[in-house]
Short mmCIF file of N, CA and C in Angstrom, two decimals:
data_model
loop_
_atom_site.label_atom_id
_atom_site.label_comp_id
_atom_site.label_asym_id
_atom_site.label_seq_id
_atom_site.Cartn_x
_atom_site.Cartn_y
_atom_site.Cartn_z
N MET A 1 54.74 38.77 -40.21
CA MET A 1 55.39 37.66 -39.69
C MET A 1 54.79 36.74 -38.64
N LYS A 2 54.93 35.61 -39.14
CA LYS A 2 54.54 34.38 -38.40
C LYS A 2 55.77 34.21 -37.14
N HIS A 3 55.13 33.87 -36.13
CA HIS A 3 56.22 33.37 -35.25
C HIS A 3 55.69 32.09 -34.97
N ARG A 4 56.83 31.06 -34.93
CA ARG A 4 56.14 29.68 -34.57
C ARG A 4 56.73 29.33 -33.25
N HIS A 5 55.98 29.02 -32.65
CA HIS A 5 56.12 28.15 -31.22
C HIS A 5 56.30 27.06 -31.44
N THR A 6 57.25 26.50 -30.85
CA THR A 6 57.46 25.05 -31.23
C THR A 6 57.55 24.43 -29.57
N LYS A 7 57.34 23.58 -29.41
CA LYS A 7 57.34 23.17 -27.85
C LYS A 7 58.08 21.76 -27.95
N THR A 8 58.89 21.55 -27.27
CA THR A 8 59.49 20.05 -27.45
C THR A 8 58.93 19.18 -26.23
N ILE A 9 58.31 18.33 -26.46
CA ILE A 9 57.91 17.37 -25.40
C ILE A 9 59.04 16.63 -24.88
N SER A 10 58.92 16.81 -23.32
CA SER A 10 60.23 16.01 -22.50
C SER A 10 59.27 14.79 -22.13
N LYS A 11 60.06 14.10 -21.50
CA LYS A 11 59.49 12.65 -21.15
C LYS A 11 58.90 12.78 -19.98
N CYS A 12 59.22 13.87 -19.13
CA CYS A 12 58.29 14.42 -17.69
C CYS A 12 56.85 14.70 -18.42
N ASP A 13 56.64 15.09 -19.56
CA ASP A 13 55.46 15.39 -19.89
C ASP A 13 54.51 14.26 -20.36
N LYS A 14 54.99 13.21 -20.88
CA LYS A 14 54.42 12.06 -21.31
C LYS A 14 53.38 11.54 -20.13
N GLY A 15 53.86 11.25 -18.96
CA GLY A 15 52.92 10.37 -18.14
C GLY A 15 53.65 9.13 -17.90
N PHE A 16 53.07 8.11 -17.70
CA PHE A 16 53.43 6.92 -17.16
C PHE A 16 53.74 5.91 -18.66
N SER A 17 54.46 5.26 -18.92
CA SER A 17 54.35 4.14 -19.87
C SER A 17 53.56 3.11 -19.21
N LEU A 18 53.07 2.18 -20.33
CA LEU A 18 52.06 1.05 -19.66
C LEU A 18 53.34 -0.06 -19.14
N ILE A 19 54.20 -0.05 -19.63
CA ILE A 19 55.43 -1.30 -18.65
C ILE A 19 55.50 -0.74 -17.24
N GLU A 20 55.48 0.71 -17.12
CA GLU A 20 55.60 1.17 -15.69
C GLU A 20 54.18 1.06 -14.84
N LEU A 21 53.26 0.99 -15.50
CA LEU A 21 52.15 0.92 -14.77
C LEU A 21 51.81 -0.36 -14.55
N LEU A 22 52.16 -1.53 -15.41
CA LEU A 22 52.03 -2.81 -15.10
C LEU A 22 53.23 -3.45 -13.92
N VAL A 23 54.05 -2.66 -13.74
CA VAL A 23 54.95 -3.14 -12.68
C VAL A 23 54.37 -2.76 -11.54
N VAL A 24 53.82 -1.60 -11.45
CA VAL A 24 53.02 -1.03 -10.29
C VAL A 24 52.12 -1.98 -9.77
N LEU A 25 51.12 -2.21 -10.84
CA LEU A 25 49.99 -3.03 -10.49
C LEU A 25 50.51 -4.44 -9.81
N ALA A 26 51.54 -4.95 -10.49
CA ALA A 26 51.93 -6.29 -10.06
C ALA A 26 52.56 -6.40 -8.48
N ILE A 27 53.38 -5.24 -8.64
CA ILE A 27 53.82 -4.93 -6.85
C ILE A 27 52.65 -4.84 -5.96
N VAL A 28 51.66 -4.23 -6.42
CA VAL A 28 50.27 -3.95 -5.40
C VAL A 28 49.75 -5.34 -5.26
N ALA A 29 49.63 -5.87 -6.51
CA ALA A 29 48.95 -7.32 -5.97
C ALA A 29 49.84 -8.30 -5.46
N ILE A 30 51.12 -8.35 -5.41
CA ILE A 30 51.53 -8.97 -4.76
C ILE A 30 51.68 -8.92 -3.03
N LEU A 31 51.72 -7.53 -2.85
CA LEU A 31 51.33 -7.51 -1.75
C LEU A 31 49.97 -7.43 -1.12
N THR A 32 49.07 -7.58 -1.74
CA THR A 32 47.89 -7.83 -1.33
C THR A 32 47.62 -9.37 -1.06
N VAL A 33 48.39 -10.00 -2.04
CA VAL A 33 47.89 -11.62 -1.97
C VAL A 33 48.88 -11.98 -0.60
N VAL A 34 50.02 -11.18 -0.30
CA VAL A 34 50.69 -11.57 0.96
C VAL A 34 50.37 -10.98 2.04
N GLY A 35 49.66 -9.85 2.14
CA GLY A 35 49.24 -8.90 3.25
C GLY A 35 47.94 -9.22 3.78
N VAL A 36 46.85 -9.51 2.71
CA VAL A 36 45.50 -9.63 3.25
C VAL A 36 45.21 -11.11 4.54
N PRO A 37 46.17 -12.27 3.95
CA PRO A 37 45.76 -13.30 4.63
C PRO A 37 46.75 -13.14 6.21
N SER A 38 47.43 -12.67 6.06
CA SER A 38 48.31 -12.35 7.44
C SER A 38 47.75 -11.18 8.04
N TYR A 39 47.05 -10.32 7.67
CA TYR A 39 46.12 -9.70 8.33
C TYR A 39 44.85 -10.17 8.78
N SER A 40 44.07 -11.10 7.96
CA SER A 40 43.24 -11.74 8.78
C SER A 40 43.73 -12.57 9.61
N ASP A 41 44.50 -13.39 9.58
CA ASP A 41 45.22 -14.23 10.76
C ASP A 41 45.38 -13.29 12.08
N HIS A 42 45.84 -12.18 11.86
CA HIS A 42 46.09 -11.34 13.05
C HIS A 42 44.94 -11.01 13.65
N VAL A 43 43.85 -10.50 12.59
CA VAL A 43 42.52 -10.31 13.66
C VAL A 43 41.95 -11.52 14.00
N ARG A 44 41.92 -12.59 13.58
CA ARG A 44 41.45 -13.82 14.14
C ARG A 44 42.31 -14.17 15.35
N ALA A 45 43.80 -14.02 15.63
CA ALA A 45 44.39 -14.15 16.76
C ALA A 45 44.11 -13.16 17.82
N GLN A 46 43.47 -11.93 17.70
CA GLN A 46 43.24 -10.69 18.42
C GLN A 46 42.09 -11.34 18.96
N LYS A 47 40.89 -11.56 18.10
CA LYS A 47 39.60 -12.04 18.84
C LYS A 47 39.71 -13.34 19.71
N ARG A 48 40.92 -14.28 19.58
CA ARG A 48 40.90 -15.14 20.20
C ARG A 48 41.55 -14.86 21.68
N ASN A 49 42.22 -13.85 21.28
CA ASN A 49 42.55 -13.28 22.98
C ASN A 49 41.65 -12.88 23.75
N VAL A 50 40.79 -12.19 23.12
CA VAL A 50 39.44 -11.78 23.86
C VAL A 50 38.94 -12.88 24.15
N SER A 51 38.78 -13.89 23.81
CA SER A 51 38.08 -15.04 24.65
C SER A 51 38.88 -15.37 25.70
N LYS A 52 40.19 -15.49 25.52
CA LYS A 52 40.86 -15.92 26.44
C LYS A 52 40.85 -15.35 27.99
N VAL A 53 40.70 -14.25 27.82
CA VAL A 53 40.41 -13.02 29.08
C VAL A 53 39.29 -13.54 29.58
N HIS A 54 38.30 -13.73 28.66
CA HIS A 54 36.83 -14.34 29.43
C HIS A 54 37.07 -15.46 30.34
N LEU A 55 37.94 -16.89 29.60
CA LEU A 55 37.85 -17.94 29.99
C LEU A 55 38.81 -17.85 31.54
N LEU A 56 39.71 -17.23 31.52
CA LEU A 56 40.48 -16.86 32.48
C LEU A 56 39.57 -16.30 33.65
N ASP A 57 38.84 -15.12 33.42
CA ASP A 57 37.89 -14.51 34.29
C ASP A 57 37.21 -15.87 34.94
N ILE A 58 36.61 -16.61 34.44
CA ILE A 58 35.75 -17.78 34.77
C ILE A 58 36.55 -18.51 35.54
N VAL A 59 37.83 -18.67 35.25
CA VAL A 59 38.30 -19.77 35.98
C VAL A 59 38.84 -19.45 37.46
N SER A 60 38.87 -17.77 37.53
CA SER A 60 39.15 -17.02 38.68
C SER A 60 37.88 -17.19 39.50
N ARG A 61 36.72 -16.90 38.54
CA ARG A 61 35.55 -17.00 39.76
C ARG A 61 35.27 -18.32 40.17
N GLN A 62 35.42 -19.39 39.36
CA GLN A 62 35.30 -20.74 39.97
C GLN A 62 36.23 -20.98 41.03
N ASN A 63 37.33 -20.46 41.15
CA ASN A 63 38.46 -20.60 42.22
C ASN A 63 37.79 -20.10 43.19
N GLN A 64 37.23 -18.79 43.07
CA GLN A 64 36.50 -18.27 44.46
C GLN A 64 35.25 -18.99 44.96
N TYR A 65 34.84 -19.48 44.10
CA TYR A 65 33.21 -20.06 43.96
C TYR A 65 33.80 -21.52 45.21
N LEU A 66 34.59 -22.09 44.69
CA LEU A 66 35.05 -23.17 44.98
C LEU A 66 35.73 -23.04 46.73
N ALA A 67 36.36 -21.93 47.20
CA ALA A 67 36.81 -21.70 48.40
C ALA A 67 35.59 -21.27 48.94
N ASP A 68 34.64 -20.52 48.70
CA ASP A 68 33.66 -20.01 49.51
C ASP A 68 32.65 -21.39 49.32
N ASN A 69 32.64 -22.13 48.59
CA ASN A 69 30.98 -23.29 48.79
C ASN A 69 31.48 -24.66 49.02
N ARG A 70 32.83 -24.77 48.66
CA ARG A 70 33.60 -26.04 48.68
C ARG A 70 32.90 -26.85 47.46
N GLN A 71 32.64 -26.53 46.46
CA GLN A 71 32.40 -26.86 44.99
C GLN A 71 32.46 -26.08 44.21
N TYR A 72 32.39 -26.69 42.72
CA TYR A 72 32.65 -25.72 41.67
C TYR A 72 31.12 -25.28 41.33
N ALA A 73 30.64 -24.24 40.80
CA ALA A 73 29.37 -23.85 40.35
C ALA A 73 28.88 -24.61 39.09
N SER A 74 27.74 -24.99 38.92
CA SER A 74 27.33 -25.68 37.64
C SER A 74 26.95 -25.04 36.70
N ASN A 75 26.98 -23.57 36.72
CA ASN A 75 26.38 -22.77 35.66
C ASN A 75 26.90 -21.42 36.15
N LEU A 76 26.81 -20.64 34.99
CA LEU A 76 27.47 -18.99 34.91
C LEU A 76 26.75 -18.53 35.75
N THR A 77 25.38 -18.71 35.89
CA THR A 77 24.49 -17.69 36.97
C THR A 77 25.04 -17.67 38.27
N PHE A 78 25.49 -18.82 38.52
CA PHE A 78 26.21 -18.78 40.07
C PHE A 78 27.39 -18.04 40.48
N LEU A 79 28.00 -17.72 39.40
CA LEU A 79 29.60 -16.72 39.08
C LEU A 79 29.01 -15.51 38.79
N GLY A 80 28.09 -15.05 38.83
CA GLY A 80 27.60 -13.72 38.65
C GLY A 80 27.16 -13.24 37.28
N PHE A 81 27.05 -14.04 36.51
CA PHE A 81 26.32 -13.82 35.09
C PHE A 81 24.86 -13.87 34.77
N SER A 82 24.17 -13.24 34.01
CA SER A 82 22.83 -13.32 33.79
C SER A 82 22.33 -14.47 33.08
N ASN A 83 23.10 -15.15 32.75
CA ASN A 83 22.55 -16.47 32.03
C ASN A 83 23.55 -17.63 31.94
N GLU A 84 23.38 -18.64 31.47
CA GLU A 84 24.11 -19.98 31.67
C GLU A 84 25.39 -19.70 30.74
N THR A 85 24.90 -19.14 29.42
CA THR A 85 25.91 -18.96 28.67
C THR A 85 25.78 -17.30 28.21
N TYR A 86 26.85 -16.82 27.46
CA TYR A 86 26.63 -15.57 26.91
C TYR A 86 27.85 -15.26 25.83
N GLY A 87 27.46 -14.32 24.96
CA GLY A 87 28.40 -14.00 23.82
C GLY A 87 29.36 -12.95 24.23
N ILE A 88 30.11 -13.04 23.49
CA ILE A 88 31.34 -11.76 23.70
C ILE A 88 31.58 -11.19 22.05
N THR A 89 31.80 -9.77 22.03
CA THR A 89 32.12 -9.26 21.04
C THR A 89 33.54 -8.98 20.90
N LYS A 90 33.98 -8.43 19.35
CA LYS A 90 35.43 -8.41 19.55
C LYS A 90 36.02 -7.22 20.48
N ASN A 91 35.04 -6.60 20.91
CA ASN A 91 35.83 -5.33 21.98
C ASN A 91 35.48 -5.82 23.26
N GLY A 92 35.36 -7.40 23.56
CA GLY A 92 35.55 -8.04 24.91
C GLY A 92 34.12 -7.86 25.67
N LYS A 93 32.90 -7.27 24.95
CA LYS A 93 31.87 -6.68 25.68
C LYS A 93 30.79 -8.12 25.72
N HIS A 94 30.30 -7.76 27.24
CA HIS A 94 29.30 -9.22 27.07
C HIS A 94 27.95 -8.82 26.05
N THR A 95 27.39 -9.82 25.34
CA THR A 95 26.33 -9.79 24.30
C THR A 95 25.57 -11.22 24.40
N ALA A 96 24.26 -10.90 24.03
CA ALA A 96 23.45 -12.09 23.94
C ALA A 96 24.23 -13.35 22.97
N ALA A 97 24.04 -14.83 23.52
CA ALA A 97 24.85 -15.80 23.06
C ALA A 97 24.50 -15.87 21.58
N ASP A 98 23.38 -15.67 20.91
CA ASP A 98 22.79 -15.63 19.87
C ASP A 98 23.04 -14.41 18.62
N SER A 99 23.59 -13.23 19.53
CA SER A 99 23.99 -12.18 18.83
C SER A 99 24.74 -12.14 17.81
N THR A 100 24.21 -11.64 16.53
CA THR A 100 25.16 -11.58 15.49
C THR A 100 26.82 -10.70 15.60
N ASP A 101 26.61 -10.08 16.85
CA ASP A 101 27.93 -9.33 17.18
C ASP A 101 28.72 -9.94 17.96
N ALA A 102 28.32 -11.15 18.46
CA ALA A 102 29.40 -12.14 18.99
C ALA A 102 30.35 -12.96 18.34
N ILE A 103 31.79 -13.03 18.73
CA ILE A 103 32.67 -13.83 18.23
C ILE A 103 32.81 -15.14 18.90
N TYR A 104 32.20 -14.79 20.03
CA TYR A 104 32.50 -16.47 20.90
C TYR A 104 31.33 -16.41 21.85
N VAL A 105 31.02 -17.71 21.85
CA VAL A 105 29.83 -18.06 23.35
C VAL A 105 30.63 -18.73 24.30
N ILE A 106 30.45 -18.24 25.41
CA ILE A 106 31.24 -18.66 26.72
C ILE A 106 30.08 -19.54 27.35
N SER A 107 30.66 -20.88 27.70
CA SER A 107 29.75 -21.60 28.47
C SER A 107 30.66 -22.48 29.20
N LEU A 108 29.74 -22.93 30.54
CA LEU A 108 30.66 -24.17 31.31
C LEU A 108 30.06 -25.51 30.96
N GLY A 109 31.34 -26.64 30.80
CA GLY A 109 30.91 -27.90 30.20
C GLY A 109 31.25 -28.70 31.27
N ASN A 110 30.93 -30.13 30.98
CA ASN A 110 31.26 -31.11 31.98
C ASN A 110 31.52 -30.78 33.44
N THR A 111 30.39 -30.03 34.05
CA THR A 111 30.73 -29.52 35.47
C THR A 111 30.06 -30.69 36.44
N SER A 112 30.92 -30.70 37.54
CA SER A 112 30.36 -31.76 38.90
C SER A 112 30.74 -30.84 40.15
N ASN A 113 30.66 -31.09 41.12
CA ASN A 113 31.18 -30.36 42.38
C ASN A 113 32.72 -30.07 42.28
N TYR A 114 33.50 -31.17 41.33
CA TYR A 114 34.76 -31.11 41.82
C TYR A 114 35.54 -30.78 40.59
N THR A 115 35.10 -30.83 39.36
CA THR A 115 35.44 -30.37 38.05
C THR A 115 34.62 -29.84 37.30
N TYR A 116 35.21 -28.77 36.07
CA TYR A 116 34.18 -28.47 35.33
C TYR A 116 35.28 -27.78 33.94
N SER A 117 34.67 -27.33 32.78
CA SER A 117 35.36 -27.11 31.91
C SER A 117 34.82 -25.78 31.32
N VAL A 118 35.23 -24.93 31.08
CA VAL A 118 34.92 -23.57 30.40
C VAL A 118 35.39 -23.60 29.13
N VAL A 119 34.51 -22.96 28.11
CA VAL A 119 34.40 -23.37 26.73
C VAL A 119 33.99 -22.09 26.17
N ALA A 120 35.05 -21.59 25.13
CA ALA A 120 34.91 -20.61 24.47
C ALA A 120 34.48 -21.23 22.71
N THR A 121 33.25 -20.81 22.37
CA THR A 121 33.06 -21.60 21.02
C THR A 121 32.84 -20.31 20.10
N PRO A 122 33.54 -20.57 18.86
CA PRO A 122 33.68 -19.67 17.81
C PRO A 122 32.35 -19.50 17.42
N VAL A 123 31.85 -18.39 16.67
CA VAL A 123 30.13 -18.25 16.23
C VAL A 123 30.52 -16.83 15.39
N ASN A 124 29.68 -16.98 14.28
CA ASN A 124 29.48 -15.74 13.29
C ASN A 124 30.81 -15.87 12.28
N GLN A 125 31.44 -14.73 12.27
CA GLN A 125 32.56 -14.54 11.54
C GLN A 125 33.87 -15.14 12.18
N GLN A 126 34.05 -15.54 13.64
CA GLN A 126 34.97 -16.36 14.11
C GLN A 126 34.95 -17.66 13.88
N SER A 127 34.02 -18.20 13.56
CA SER A 127 33.71 -19.57 13.23
C SER A 127 34.65 -20.05 11.86
N GLN A 128 35.60 -19.05 11.24
CA GLN A 128 36.25 -19.34 10.22
C GLN A 128 37.85 -19.73 10.56
N ASP A 129 37.57 -19.42 12.23
CA ASP A 129 39.19 -19.97 12.55
C ASP A 129 39.44 -21.34 12.91
N ASN A 130 39.48 -22.05 11.90
CA ASN A 130 39.87 -23.27 11.63
C ASN A 130 40.96 -23.82 12.26
N GLY A 131 42.16 -22.86 12.55
CA GLY A 131 43.28 -23.13 13.17
C GLY A 131 43.28 -23.56 14.81
N CYS A 132 42.43 -22.84 15.30
CA CYS A 132 42.22 -23.20 16.73
C CYS A 132 40.74 -23.89 16.97
N GLY A 133 39.64 -23.18 16.80
CA GLY A 133 38.29 -23.80 16.64
C GLY A 133 37.83 -23.40 18.27
N THR A 134 37.41 -24.43 18.93
CA THR A 134 36.72 -24.18 20.30
C THR A 134 38.11 -24.14 21.14
N LEU A 135 38.15 -23.20 22.20
CA LEU A 135 39.02 -22.85 23.40
C LEU A 135 38.50 -23.55 24.42
N SER A 136 39.34 -24.13 25.24
CA SER A 136 38.76 -24.88 26.40
C SER A 136 39.76 -24.66 27.67
N ILE A 137 39.12 -24.69 28.86
CA ILE A 137 40.36 -24.66 30.03
C ILE A 137 39.56 -25.64 31.22
N THR A 138 40.12 -26.83 31.58
CA THR A 138 39.48 -27.43 32.69
C THR A 138 39.95 -27.00 33.93
N SER A 139 39.17 -27.60 34.98
CA SER A 139 39.73 -27.18 36.35
C SER A 139 40.80 -27.28 36.96
N GLY A 140 41.44 -28.63 36.03
CA GLY A 140 42.88 -29.00 36.22
C GLY A 140 43.61 -28.40 35.58
N GLY A 141 43.23 -27.23 34.96
CA GLY A 141 44.29 -26.27 34.18
C GLY A 141 44.60 -26.51 32.89
N LEU A 142 44.07 -27.68 32.25
CA LEU A 142 44.24 -28.01 31.13
C LEU A 142 43.88 -27.18 29.94
N HIS A 143 44.62 -26.46 29.38
CA HIS A 143 44.24 -25.73 27.88
C HIS A 143 44.22 -26.43 26.73
N SER A 144 43.03 -26.42 26.02
CA SER A 144 42.99 -26.99 24.71
C SER A 144 42.30 -26.19 23.74
N ALA A 145 42.45 -26.66 22.54
CA ALA A 145 41.57 -25.95 21.45
C ALA A 145 41.60 -27.21 20.26
N SER A 146 40.17 -27.24 19.62
CA SER A 146 39.79 -28.20 18.78
C SER A 146 40.10 -27.95 17.24
N GLY A 147 41.02 -26.95 17.05
CA GLY A 147 41.57 -26.42 15.67
C GLY A 147 42.54 -27.66 14.84
N ASP A 148 42.92 -27.12 13.90
CA ASP A 148 43.96 -27.95 12.92
C ASP A 148 45.31 -27.67 13.34
N ASN A 149 45.39 -26.32 14.11
CA ASN A 149 46.84 -25.78 14.52
C ASN A 149 46.71 -25.59 16.22
N ALA A 150 45.97 -26.67 16.87
CA ALA A 150 45.97 -26.49 18.22
C ALA A 150 46.74 -26.06 19.09
N TYR A 151 48.00 -26.79 18.72
CA TYR A 151 49.20 -26.44 19.46
C TYR A 151 49.62 -24.97 19.79
N SER A 152 49.28 -24.21 18.61
CA SER A 152 49.93 -22.75 18.76
C SER A 152 48.48 -21.62 19.15
N CYS A 153 47.71 -22.30 19.64
CA CYS A 153 46.33 -21.51 20.07
C CYS A 153 46.77 -20.92 21.61
N TRP A 154 47.19 -21.45 22.21
CA TRP A 154 47.35 -21.07 23.73
C TRP A 154 48.75 -20.61 24.05
#
């Protein structure tokens, strides 16, 4: 006698339908389109904040130099740095100005005995920051940026 084993296939055993798969892919695509630019903007802003810390450090050093010498330093070596310009990495560490790890190059500009500006110029991958571009602070405390959305950079 033969026994027939009949197995009924339930909906759970079939897997996903093509429509369900397409809906999931569409949701993932939408999240990617919205999320990646937002994340990239956040990363650029974080790197911008790293440069601001360095700019403010130089402002502090310039103020101390002015108190000690009755004039501002004409280059960064007078403020304790090894070079007239230096680069900073995304972690805030000093590096050579021409290093591929640098995200900003820090320098002094428009210096005289009684005025200066300290400038952070974006380089390498940070040079894509068109919203803020080059950041600077003057001896008078003026904060500025050269980018398209400069008003939101400080």
